[in-house]
Amino acid sequence: VIVVGAALLMADHLAREGIDGPEMYALMLVSAAGGVVMAGADDLVVLFLGLETLSIAVYVMVGLHLKRLESLEAGLKYFVMGAFSSAFLLYGIALVYGATGSTNLVTISAYLGSVVIADDAMLLAGFALLLVGFGFKVAAVPFHAWTPDVYQGAPSPVVAYMGGAVKIAAFAALVRTFVVTFTVYSDDWRPAVYALAVATLVVGAVLAVVQGDVKRMLAYSSIVHAGFVLVAVESAGDRGVAAALFYLATYAVLVLGSFGIITVVSGPGDRATRLADLDGLAARRPALALAFTVLLLAQAGVPLTSGFVAKFEVVTAAVDAHSYWLAGVAMVAAVVAAFVYLRILLSLYLGRPAADAPAIAVPGLAGAVIAVAVAVTLVVGMVPGPLHDLATDAVPRLILGA
């Protein structure tokens, strides 16, 4: 669904920019294939190959807007930092193999459950390096530095794809690796995930407040959302995994719709992304402003939206796991991050557009994507049962490969 939505946004974007870019669609499909392999891998080496397939395609997509220096810079920065994270991940896989004698997740899990390792320093070092590699992909603090620059420089449809598909694949791999395979050592890795979650929530919320560019605002808010998913992962149980899946599904739709709107209003070259560029959007394009309002309120966790249900699921999972302080930090971070969305809403409704502000045309494909995202956000917020059941039913498939 995310791939289709991002492809529709990409079609309008390429037409507006005057770019004949069929390679974008091919790269998107290659990346999606890598994500599927990564999320469903039963072997750490296969997981790494899926990760690299996904990553290399996304690196190219980020820097493929050859008419924008910012896009090229973002692509290069993402590639360099991604290469470092891949090296950490691969080294972590090597250490886990050295400690257990296998890279197969099922074999590793059985080995750790039946054998007491006298000196587990190598294994714990492997855990740490794997967390670094996954932390980069999910934009967890302190591995988040690439996120605002890449989100700002990359074409908006590419960001819509990254925020949904890439994060889902990365978190799915993280869950399969830690929550399932390393469950015997949960007392060792849960504190590290706890610390990552707290840092990600706090830093993301605070830095989002001081941004002046809408894409950078949403980049830092995406870091906060990653923190919420880490809270669910830290719960290390079926309830936490289901909450993480529910949150990822709702967030993917929200980011798709939000960056669909950014694609429409940013104009040629994706240059009109300052907060001031949204001034008076409610007067210029009331329907577009209303759609953005729904999506922003959902990201803030306002009741009757999918975002509220997702945050409630995560906090409940944390409480069930007795991570009370972590649940409290998550709720405080949500309140702080809500100020970011309030700033955007004030600009939409109370700001005065510039006299020479260009007219905003809403292409049909982008309009359809935005409308579907808003509809899903409201329907899931009012009737969350079906998606909740899907997330719950997906847990054994994700964990056991059933």
Short mmCIF file of C-alpha atoms in Angstrom, two decimals:
data_model
loop_
_atom_site.label_atom_id
_atom_site.label_comp_id
_atom_site.label_asym_id
_atom_site.label_seq_id
_atom_site.Cartn_x
_atom_site.Cartn_y
_atom_site.Cartn_z
CA VAL A 1 0.00 0.00 0.00
CA ILE A 2 2.80 2.41 0.90
CA VAL A 3 4.65 1.61 -2.33
CA VAL A 4 1.53 2.27 -4.42
CA GLY A 5 0.77 5.53 -2.61
CA ALA A 6 4.36 6.77 -2.90
CA ALA A 7 4.42 5.81 -6.59
CA LEU A 8 1.27 7.85 -7.24
CA LEU A 9 2.82 10.85 -5.49
CA MET A 10 6.00 10.30 -7.48
CA ALA A 11 4.07 10.38 -10.77
CA ASP A 12 2.70 13.85 -10.02
CA HIS A 13 6.06 15.02 -8.70
CA LEU A 14 7.96 13.91 -11.81
CA ALA A 15 5.37 15.51 -14.09
CA ARG A 16 5.65 18.83 -12.24
CA GLU A 17 9.45 18.78 -12.29
CA GLY A 18 9.58 17.84 -15.97
CA ILE A 19 11.61 14.73 -15.22
CA ASP A 20 11.28 11.51 -17.17
CA GLY A 21 12.15 9.21 -14.30
CA PRO A 22 10.98 5.62 -14.80
CA GLU A 23 14.03 4.51 -12.82
CA MET A 24 12.34 5.87 -9.69
CA TYR A 25 9.63 3.22 -9.91
CA ALA A 26 12.17 0.46 -10.53
CA LEU A 27 14.23 1.59 -7.54
CA MET A 28 11.12 1.72 -5.38
CA LEU A 29 10.24 -1.87 -6.29
CA VAL A 30 13.80 -3.05 -5.68
CA SER A 31 13.80 -1.32 -2.32
CA ALA A 32 10.42 -2.84 -1.41
CA ALA A 33 11.70 -6.30 -2.35
CA GLY A 34 14.71 -5.77 -0.08
CA GLY A 35 12.40 -4.70 2.73
CA VAL A 36 10.29 -7.85 2.36
CA VAL A 37 13.42 -10.02 2.47
CA MET A 38 14.71 -8.09 5.47
CA ALA A 39 11.47 -8.34 7.44
CA GLY A 40 10.97 -12.05 6.75
CA ALA A 41 14.56 -13.29 6.96
CA ASP A 42 15.33 -16.29 9.18
CA ASP A 43 19.07 -15.79 8.82
CA LEU A 44 21.20 -12.80 9.78
CA VAL A 45 23.14 -12.91 6.51
CA VAL A 46 19.93 -12.93 4.46
CA LEU A 47 18.65 -10.09 6.66
CA PHE A 48 21.79 -8.11 5.88
CA LEU A 49 21.42 -8.72 2.14
CA GLY A 50 17.81 -7.53 2.29
CA LEU A 51 18.90 -4.46 4.22
CA GLU A 52 21.55 -3.58 1.66
CA THR A 53 19.15 -4.11 -1.24
CA LEU A 54 16.65 -1.79 0.41
CA SER A 55 19.26 0.77 1.42
CA ILE A 56 21.19 1.10 -1.84
CA ALA A 57 17.98 1.69 -3.80
CA VAL A 58 16.86 4.35 -1.31
CA TYR A 59 20.27 6.07 -1.40
CA VAL A 60 19.86 6.52 -5.14
CA MET A 61 16.23 7.65 -4.84
CA VAL A 62 17.17 10.34 -2.33
CA GLY A 63 19.84 11.84 -4.60
CA LEU A 64 18.13 11.34 -7.95
CA HIS A 65 16.70 14.87 -8.21
CA LEU A 66 19.68 16.05 -10.25
CA LYS A 67 18.34 19.61 -10.53
CA ARG A 68 18.63 20.16 -6.76
CA LEU A 69 21.96 20.40 -4.99
CA GLU A 70 20.20 19.63 -1.70
CA SER A 71 19.00 16.28 -3.06
CA LEU A 72 22.50 15.28 -4.13
CA GLU A 73 23.92 16.35 -0.78
CA ALA A 74 21.23 14.40 1.09
CA GLY A 75 21.89 11.29 -0.99
CA LEU A 76 25.64 11.44 -0.36
CA LYS A 77 25.19 12.03 3.37
CA TYR A 78 22.69 9.20 3.65
CA PHE A 79 25.00 6.86 1.74
CA VAL A 80 28.11 7.61 3.81
CA MET A 81 26.35 7.30 7.16
CA GLY A 82 24.41 4.27 5.97
CA ALA A 83 27.66 2.56 4.99
CA PHE A 84 29.00 3.04 8.51
CA SER A 85 25.81 1.63 10.04
CA SER A 86 25.96 -1.38 7.71
CA ALA A 87 29.53 -2.02 8.82
CA PHE A 88 28.43 -2.00 12.47
CA LEU A 89 25.57 -4.37 11.67
CA LEU A 90 27.82 -6.77 9.76
CA TYR A 91 30.41 -6.75 12.54
CA GLY A 92 27.63 -7.47 15.03
CA ILE A 93 26.49 -10.43 12.91
CA ALA A 94 30.08 -11.72 12.88
CA LEU A 95 30.33 -11.51 16.68
CA VAL A 96 26.99 -13.28 17.16
CA TYR A 97 28.18 -16.00 14.79
CA GLY A 98 31.43 -16.29 16.71
CA ALA A 99 29.55 -16.70 19.99
CA THR A 100 26.85 -19.11 18.78
CA GLY A 101 28.30 -20.82 15.71
CA SER A 102 25.34 -19.95 13.48
CA THR A 103 23.63 -17.07 11.70
CA ASN A 104 20.24 -18.82 11.52
CA LEU A 105 17.80 -17.12 13.89
CA VAL A 106 16.02 -20.34 14.87
CA THR A 107 19.30 -22.14 15.53
CA ILE A 108 20.65 -19.21 17.54
CA SER A 109 17.49 -19.05 19.64
CA ALA A 110 17.61 -22.78 20.36
CA TYR A 111 21.32 -22.60 21.20
CA LEU A 112 20.92 -19.69 23.61
CA GLY A 113 17.98 -21.43 25.26
CA SER A 114 19.86 -24.67 25.89
CA VAL A 115 23.48 -23.66 26.45
CA VAL A 116 24.91 -21.46 29.18
CA ILE A 117 27.70 -19.35 27.69
CA ALA A 118 30.43 -18.95 30.30
CA ASP A 119 31.90 -15.81 28.73
CA ASP A 120 29.21 -13.94 26.83
CA ALA A 121 31.19 -10.73 26.23
CA MET A 122 31.41 -11.44 22.49
CA LEU A 123 27.67 -12.08 22.28
CA LEU A 124 26.80 -8.90 24.18
CA ALA A 125 29.15 -6.89 21.97
CA GLY A 126 27.31 -8.36 18.98
CA PHE A 127 24.00 -7.24 20.48
CA ALA A 128 25.35 -3.72 20.89
CA LEU A 129 26.60 -3.49 17.31
CA LEU A 130 23.34 -4.88 15.93
CA LEU A 131 21.45 -2.22 17.89
CA VAL A 132 23.67 0.46 16.37
CA GLY A 133 22.94 -0.79 12.86
CA PHE A 134 19.21 -1.04 13.42
CA GLY A 135 19.20 2.25 15.32
CA PHE A 136 20.44 4.07 12.23
CA LYS A 137 17.72 2.60 10.03
CA VAL A 138 14.91 3.52 12.43
CA ALA A 139 16.42 6.97 13.19
CA ALA A 140 16.88 6.35 16.90
CA VAL A 141 18.92 8.86 18.90
CA PRO A 142 21.94 9.15 18.82
CA PHE A 143 21.96 7.64 15.31
CA HIS A 144 19.46 10.15 13.93
CA ALA A 145 21.72 12.91 12.58
CA TRP A 146 21.02 12.02 8.95
CA THR A 147 17.23 12.27 9.28
CA PRO A 148 16.49 16.03 9.14
CA ASP A 149 18.95 16.71 6.32
CA VAL A 150 17.78 13.76 4.23
CA TYR A 151 14.09 14.53 4.80
CA GLN A 152 14.68 18.15 3.81
CA GLY A 153 16.78 17.42 0.74
CA ALA A 154 15.06 14.35 -0.68
CA PRO A 155 12.01 14.59 -2.98
CA SER A 156 8.88 14.57 -0.83
CA PRO A 157 7.44 11.35 -2.36
CA VAL A 158 10.70 9.58 -1.52
CA VAL A 159 10.39 10.78 2.08
CA ALA A 160 6.81 9.48 2.17
CA TYR A 161 8.14 6.09 1.10
CA MET A 162 11.07 6.14 3.52
CA GLY A 163 8.95 7.13 6.49
CA GLY A 164 6.65 4.16 5.95
CA ALA A 165 8.21 1.23 4.14
CA VAL A 166 11.80 1.58 5.36
CA LYS A 167 10.82 1.99 9.01
CA ILE A 168 8.41 -0.95 8.88
CA ALA A 169 11.06 -3.25 7.42
CA ALA A 170 13.72 -2.10 9.88
CA PHE A 171 11.51 -2.49 12.94
CA ALA A 172 10.25 -5.88 11.74
CA ALA A 173 13.86 -7.08 11.47
CA LEU A 174 14.65 -5.58 14.88
CA VAL A 175 11.73 -7.44 16.47
CA ARG A 176 12.62 -10.77 14.83
CA THR A 177 16.23 -10.43 15.91
CA PHE A 178 15.91 -9.21 19.50
CA VAL A 179 12.41 -9.95 20.80
CA VAL A 180 12.43 -13.47 19.33
CA THR A 181 15.96 -14.73 18.80
CA PHE A 182 17.62 -13.08 21.79
CA THR A 183 14.68 -13.41 24.17
CA VAL A 184 16.80 -15.41 26.67
CA TYR A 185 19.06 -12.36 26.99
CA SER A 186 16.21 -9.84 27.23
CA ASP A 187 17.47 -8.67 30.63
CA ASP A 188 20.68 -7.61 28.87
CA TRP A 189 19.33 -5.85 25.77
CA ARG A 190 16.10 -4.36 27.18
CA PRO A 191 17.94 -1.69 29.22
CA ALA A 192 19.75 -0.60 26.05
CA VAL A 193 16.47 -0.34 24.13
CA TYR A 194 14.99 1.48 27.13
CA ALA A 195 17.78 4.08 26.99
CA LEU A 196 17.43 4.42 23.21
CA ALA A 197 13.68 4.94 23.54
CA VAL A 198 14.05 7.65 26.19
CA ALA A 199 16.76 9.50 24.26
CA THR A 200 14.80 9.24 21.02
CA LEU A 201 11.58 10.55 22.56
CA VAL A 202 13.18 13.44 24.43
CA VAL A 203 15.66 14.63 21.80
CA GLY A 204 13.19 14.25 18.93
CA ALA A 205 10.45 16.20 20.71
CA VAL A 206 12.72 19.02 21.89
CA LEU A 207 14.50 19.54 18.56
CA ALA A 208 11.26 19.39 16.58
CA VAL A 209 9.94 22.41 18.46
CA VAL A 210 12.74 24.74 17.34
CA GLN A 211 12.66 23.98 13.60
CA GLY A 212 11.47 26.48 11.02
CA ASP A 213 11.17 24.17 8.03
CA VAL A 214 8.11 21.93 7.81
CA LYS A 215 10.03 18.96 6.41
CA ARG A 216 12.57 19.22 9.22
CA MET A 217 9.72 19.48 11.73
CA LEU A 218 8.20 16.29 10.39
CA ALA A 219 11.65 14.67 10.32
CA TYR A 220 12.14 15.24 14.03
CA SER A 221 8.55 14.23 14.75
CA SER A 222 9.30 10.97 12.90
CA ILE A 223 12.11 10.45 15.40
CA VAL A 224 9.56 10.80 18.20
CA HIS A 225 7.36 8.23 16.47
CA ALA A 226 10.36 5.88 16.28
CA GLY A 227 10.75 6.38 20.02
CA PHE A 228 7.16 5.23 20.56
CA VAL A 229 7.80 2.06 18.57
CA LEU A 230 10.96 1.44 20.61
CA VAL A 231 8.81 1.71 23.74
CA ALA A 232 6.66 -1.11 22.35
CA VAL A 233 9.73 -3.17 21.41
CA GLU A 234 11.15 -2.73 24.92
CA SER A 235 8.03 -4.43 26.29
CA ALA A 236 9.42 -7.65 24.74
CA GLY A 237 6.09 -9.48 24.62
CA ASP A 238 3.28 -10.30 22.24
CA ARG A 239 1.36 -7.23 23.41
CA GLY A 240 4.34 -5.00 22.69
CA VAL A 241 4.95 -6.49 19.24
CA ALA A 242 1.27 -6.07 18.33
CA ALA A 243 1.38 -2.46 19.55
CA ALA A 244 4.51 -1.82 17.46
CA LEU A 245 2.88 -3.25 14.33
CA PHE A 246 -0.30 -1.23 14.91
CA TYR A 247 1.72 1.95 15.43
CA LEU A 248 3.83 1.38 12.32
CA ALA A 249 0.75 0.76 10.17
CA THR A 250 -0.99 3.93 11.32
CA TYR A 251 2.17 6.05 11.16
CA ALA A 252 2.94 4.88 7.61
CA VAL A 253 -0.46 6.17 6.46
CA LEU A 254 -0.01 9.45 8.33
CA VAL A 255 3.42 10.16 6.87
CA LEU A 256 2.21 9.21 3.39
CA GLY A 257 -0.66 11.70 3.58
CA SER A 258 1.42 14.42 5.24
CA PHE A 259 4.20 14.32 2.68
CA GLY A 260 1.60 14.04 -0.04
CA ILE A 261 0.41 17.47 1.06
CA ILE A 262 3.99 18.73 1.25
CA THR A 263 4.50 17.47 -2.31
CA VAL A 264 1.53 19.54 -3.47
CA VAL A 265 2.25 22.80 -1.62
CA SER A 266 6.06 22.87 -1.93
CA GLY A 267 6.01 23.83 -5.59
CA PRO A 268 8.69 23.21 -8.24
CA GLY A 269 11.94 21.96 -6.78
CA ASP A 270 10.33 21.22 -3.39
CA ARG A 271 11.55 24.64 -2.26
CA ALA A 272 8.48 26.11 -0.52
CA THR A 273 8.74 24.10 2.68
CA ARG A 274 9.32 26.87 5.22
CA LEU A 275 6.61 27.28 7.83
CA ALA A 276 5.86 30.71 6.38
CA ASP A 277 5.11 29.08 3.02
CA LEU A 278 2.04 27.46 4.59
CA ASP A 279 0.64 30.75 5.89
CA GLY A 280 -3.03 31.10 5.06
CA LEU A 281 -3.37 27.70 3.39
CA ALA A 282 -6.87 27.41 4.88
CA ALA A 283 -7.93 30.46 2.87
CA ARG A 284 -6.13 29.40 -0.30
CA ARG A 285 -6.99 25.68 -0.27
CA PRO A 286 -9.54 24.91 2.49
CA ALA A 287 -9.88 21.20 1.70
CA LEU A 288 -6.12 20.71 1.68
CA ALA A 289 -5.76 22.55 4.99
CA LEU A 290 -8.54 20.44 6.52
CA ALA A 291 -6.84 17.24 5.38
CA PHE A 292 -3.52 18.40 6.83
CA THR A 293 -5.31 19.29 10.07
CA VAL A 294 -6.67 15.76 10.45
CA LEU A 295 -3.28 14.19 9.77
CA LEU A 296 -1.45 16.52 12.17
CA LEU A 297 -4.00 15.99 14.94
CA ALA A 298 -3.62 12.25 14.46
CA GLN A 299 0.16 12.52 14.81
CA ALA A 300 -0.39 14.52 17.98
CA GLY A 301 -2.57 11.70 19.34
CA VAL A 302 -5.92 13.49 19.47
CA PRO A 303 -8.86 11.13 20.24
CA LEU A 304 -10.98 9.73 17.40
CA THR A 305 -7.90 9.45 15.19
CA SER A 306 -5.66 6.48 14.49
CA GLY A 307 -2.73 8.22 16.17
CA PHE A 308 -4.51 8.28 19.52
CA VAL A 309 -5.28 4.56 19.38
CA ALA A 310 -1.70 3.76 18.35
CA LYS A 311 -0.20 5.77 21.22
CA PHE A 312 -2.68 4.23 23.66
CA GLU A 313 -1.67 0.73 22.53
CA VAL A 314 2.03 1.49 23.03
CA VAL A 315 1.60 3.07 26.46
CA THR A 316 -0.63 0.18 27.58
CA ALA A 317 1.99 -2.35 26.43
CA ALA A 318 4.67 -0.48 28.40
CA VAL A 319 2.50 -0.42 31.53
CA ASP A 320 1.79 -4.15 31.18
CA ALA A 321 5.56 -4.73 31.04
CA HIS A 322 5.95 -2.61 34.21
CA SER A 323 7.92 0.05 32.34
CA TYR A 324 6.02 2.82 34.08
CA TRP A 325 8.68 5.51 33.79
CA LEU A 326 9.10 4.79 30.09
CA ALA A 327 5.36 5.11 29.57
CA GLY A 328 5.46 8.44 31.39
CA VAL A 329 8.32 9.73 29.25
CA ALA A 330 6.39 8.72 26.12
CA MET A 331 3.30 10.66 27.21
CA VAL A 332 5.33 13.77 28.07
CA ALA A 333 7.14 13.58 24.72
CA ALA A 334 3.78 13.35 22.95
CA VAL A 335 2.64 16.54 24.69
CA VAL A 336 5.84 18.40 23.75
CA ALA A 337 5.66 17.17 20.14
CA ALA A 338 2.05 18.33 19.94
CA PHE A 339 3.36 21.91 20.06
CA VAL A 340 5.08 21.27 16.72
CA TYR A 341 1.79 20.35 15.09
CA LEU A 342 0.11 23.32 16.77
CA ARG A 343 2.66 25.67 15.17
CA ILE A 344 1.83 24.29 11.74
CA LEU A 345 -1.92 24.56 12.38
CA LEU A 346 -1.58 28.17 13.50
CA SER A 347 0.27 28.92 10.28
CA LEU A 348 -2.44 27.22 8.22
CA TYR A 349 -5.33 29.13 9.75
CA LEU A 350 -3.94 32.36 11.22
CA GLY A 351 -1.01 33.13 8.94
CA ARG A 352 -1.33 35.66 6.14
CA PRO A 353 -0.16 34.44 2.74
CA ALA A 354 2.28 36.59 0.81
CA ALA A 355 0.79 38.78 -1.87
CA ASP A 356 2.81 36.98 -4.53
CA ALA A 357 2.08 33.49 -3.17
CA PRO A 358 1.72 31.09 -6.12
CA ALA A 359 -1.52 29.27 -6.76
CA ILE A 360 -1.63 25.71 -5.47
CA ALA A 361 -2.83 23.05 -7.88
CA VAL A 362 -3.80 19.66 -6.46
CA PRO A 363 -3.06 16.90 -9.01
CA GLY A 364 -5.57 14.08 -9.17
CA LEU A 365 -3.27 11.27 -8.05
CA ALA A 366 -1.87 13.19 -5.08
CA GLY A 367 -5.37 14.28 -4.12
CA ALA A 368 -6.53 10.66 -4.12
CA VAL A 369 -3.62 9.56 -1.92
CA ILE A 370 -4.29 12.37 0.57
CA ALA A 371 -8.02 11.62 0.67
CA VAL A 372 -7.43 7.91 1.31
CA ALA A 373 -4.90 8.69 4.06
CA VAL A 374 -7.37 11.00 5.81
CA ALA A 375 -10.19 8.47 5.48
CA VAL A 376 -8.08 5.64 6.90
CA THR A 377 -6.92 7.88 9.75
CA LEU A 378 -10.48 8.68 10.79
CA VAL A 379 -11.91 5.19 10.25
CA VAL A 380 -9.15 3.48 12.25
CA GLY A 381 -9.52 6.11 14.97
CA MET A 382 -13.23 5.39 15.33
CA VAL A 383 -13.20 1.65 14.56
CA PRO A 384 -9.74 0.35 15.48
CA GLY A 385 -10.83 -3.26 15.98
CA PRO A 386 -10.07 -4.69 12.51
CA LEU A 387 -6.55 -3.24 12.34
CA HIS A 388 -5.92 -4.25 15.94
CA ASP A 389 -6.94 -7.82 15.11
CA LEU A 390 -4.69 -7.82 12.03
CA ALA A 391 -1.74 -6.62 14.11
CA THR A 392 -2.42 -9.24 16.78
CA ASP A 393 -2.77 -12.03 14.20
CA ALA A 394 0.48 -10.92 12.54
CA VAL A 395 2.51 -11.42 15.72
CA PRO A 396 2.95 -15.21 15.42
CA ARG A 397 3.73 -14.86 11.72
CA LEU A 398 6.40 -12.27 12.42
CA ILE A 399 7.83 -14.11 15.40
CA LEU A 400 7.57 -17.72 14.29
CA GLY A 401 7.46 -17.28 10.54
CA ALA A 402 4.16 -19.20 10.62
#
